[in-house]
Amino acid sequence: MRKFIKLSVSLAALAATQAAMPAHAAEEAAIHNATEEAAADPVAAGAGEGIRDIVVTATKRETNLQKTPISMTVIGTDSIKDRHVQSLYDLADGAVPSLRVATFEARQTALTIGIRGIVPLDANQPAREQGVGVYIDGVYLGRSHGLNAALFDVERVEVLKGPQGTLFGRNTEGGALSIVSKGPSGKFEGRVSGGIGNYGSHTGEIHLDLPEYHHISVKLDGVVQYQDATTRNPLEGQHGWNYFDRRGGRVAVRWKPIDGLTNDFSYDNGYDANTPFYSQLLNYNPNGCVAGALTAACTLPGTNFSGLSGTVKPLPSLVQVNGKTRMAVADIGVPQQPSVDKTYGFTNTLKYRVNPDIELRSITAWRRVTSTQWDNSGGAHRVPVYAANGAFSRYSLANLWQSQFSQELQAVGSVKNVDYVGGLYYFVENVSDNAATPNSNTWVTNSSGVVTGYTINSAVFTNPFASIDRASTVNSKSYAAFGQLTWNVTPALHITAGGRFTHDKKWGILTKFRNADPALTAASTGYTPLNKSWDRFNPMATIAYDVSDDVHVYAKYASGYRAGGASSRSQRYLSFDPESVNSYELGLKSEFLDHHVRFNLAGYIMDRKGSQVDFNSIYSDPVSGSNVNTLETVNAPGITKIRGIEADLTVKPLAGLTLNASYAYTYTKIPSVRNPFTGIVQDAFIVFTPRNAASGSADYELPAGNATLRFHIDGNYSQSTQTFDQFATRNDASFIVNGRIALADIPVGPGQRVTVAGWARNLFNEQHVYRRDPSNSLPAVTPAAGNNGNINNVMGDYGNFNAPRTYGIEASVKF
């Protein structure tokens, strides 16, 4: 009875407080109280009560996911644990169907991230930008390098779908991936966990909250993740492929000297040593290329060859062709050392609630990334082709150094029935890189022309950067001012309008290309340094209507843009302009059956202007024998059409059981584009974007004495996709299943609980080629061949299989 009276008094006080608050201030207070109650009494918020509310910050304020007119998915702490997500690459299995994550080439040092068909092929160049913004605690990460570092203690990952150009800014055409870390609690508590698995894997984590002292709270996080190679390297003393060794630490300090003032400071340091996925030769001369007349199969897109010349070289007997299964041992031993990404930086977030109607915020951050790339995953499976006693195995080496500073000021509040967000933003970035591609091996051929083995080029150990393929330096600055107003016309009708003005400036130079200074050959190559600036205004507008407390609909217009730049893989440092997108979206967010069914639906039309399209061409230097991957980016004419539907369903049919299903349909069409290497107009494609993708999961928990037994399984399907903008060649479709069984919260002492679990990723060891490169199976454009396609370098498609089944056991202690 006393509990009931206490609850009634609390509810009455809360109602009185909310009555005096502006609309969103009241909602934030309700969310805050609900969150505290769930944390204080997790049993009361258990499985029998229906689906819990999810708190998000997509609009720069805490709101209920269901009442936020943005199509988005939230990956919470439990989902991260159940799926054994250790880094962002673990989301590549398709947990969120419209979110696509892939390695760049075979390399884990840089990730390609896309949402709703906005997926750049090569965003890891210094003067190139991403199409989806990645944020950690509100701080934009300027490079794709270092994104695969170990995740620290993450509270949630918010996947915002569609352009976020107003509140998040540049380079969020497809959406934003916002990682929110757990902050200090001010209480003495913590968690220690460790685990072991196949392929020699082991993990360890420690998360420690210290008690508040003189208004200061401290949280410490440490993470270790290790896995041996899944494809073994026959060369003794060298690493195999798909190996990683990640570790990092984070310190967070919260200072609350007075009511309404909070200052959060954090410093993190991450280390990620890894090797690429193994690149297999999937077939041999699959298009039947022979010298003579041009055939439909043996034709390079974007060309008008009159015939074919040259000879397809035979493969040495040591080389294996395997397009069906993932190889556990490579056929050729090659030098392979780990690539290493080092990331570190600090963030300071100051929040001051001046009064109930306004909060002022400052987000200051400095970050640095250094990346060393060592990729010898191709071996004898890519050019250069076999020649008696000739060099082979292109060792792709690169260094990148990046530093960035950002400052954001925000004012967030409400005035009567109007909620507002306004702010200023400044971002500066300095990036430089270099690259080399020495051949690491040499065939040994006897007098009869028979290959008897191979030797290792010692120079790749002593002086690997003796010849520089390319080197560049870029400085970027961005200034922005933004604002957004939501007019709560009635308790049910909400109209939002906003805009963001951005000024971008880039200066860049190509300091080396093929071991020469491009400035000295500018007259013949057309080399031009980058010195450009762009201005953009990105408006948005939304009409949202609450049909009832549980059904919400909205119509939304949003815009975004991705800055221009230049390609450092191009001898002329070819520049390209920004691309922009306009999005029109209708959405439904609903709950039924007393919050036991949640169904969200969104349909959208996106028109992208000036799509940045990448074209590759392999240049084989006849003097040095090296093979340089040249790439130029051009803006497509006209409008690129992107159309889609997204649906999410959560059902809680009985106590302890939760079912989830998600689906994404994405249609894309780029207008035909002129190939910059040949001048011929050809078809172009959006990479890593399946027409149909879906995921589903089931979670069941039941009491087991004083503990809880939990079961999780998820399945993720993706239709086949393209890997390159210029090739229609598709990767394989995929279906990946993950699972986890845990005995959770076993009491072992006062305030101490233990959880033990077994987990598996790719439970059924499904095998698919997630990246397929046809450039080695098609004729090349060479001056010596005239108007004929040159087939001297034809071998076959090469590609990369997904990771094999991994599994393990883990235990954690909470105190």
CSV table of C-alpha atoms in Angstrom, one decimal, residues 183-188 208-220 251-256 263-265:
chain,number,residue,atom,x,y,z
A,183,GLY,CA,29.1,7.5,-19.7
A,184,PRO,CA,30.3,7.5,-16.0
A,185,SER,CA,27.6,6.5,-13.6
A,186,GLY,CA,29.2,8.0,-10.4
A,187,LYS,CA,28.7,4.7,-8.6
A,188,PHE,CA,31.3,2.0,-7.9
A,208,LEU,CA,35.1,0.2,-14.2
A,209,ASP,CA,33.0,3.0,-12.8
A,210,LEU,CA,34.5,4.9,-9.8
A,211,PRO,CA,32.3,6.6,-7.2
A,212,GLU,CA,31.6,10.3,-7.6
A,213,TYR,CA,34.1,12.4,-5.7
A,214,HIS,CA,33.8,16.2,-5.4
A,215,HIS,CA,31.3,16.2,-8.3
A,216,ILE,CA,33.7,14.2,-10.5
A,217,SER,CA,32.9,10.7,-11.8
A,218,VAL,CA,35.4,8.5,-13.7
A,219,LYS,CA,34.9,5.5,-16.0
A,220,LEU,CA,37.7,3.3,-17.3
A,251,VAL,CA,39.0,7.2,-20.0
A,252,ALA,CA,35.8,9.2,-19.4
A,253,VAL,CA,35.5,11.9,-16.8
A,254,ARG,CA,32.2,13.6,-15.9
A,255,TRP,CA,32.1,16.9,-13.9
A,256,LYS,CA,28.9,18.2,-12.5
A,263,ASN,CA,31.1,18.5,-18.6
A,264,ASP,CA,32.1,15.2,-20.2
A,265,PHE,CA,35.7,14.6,-21.2
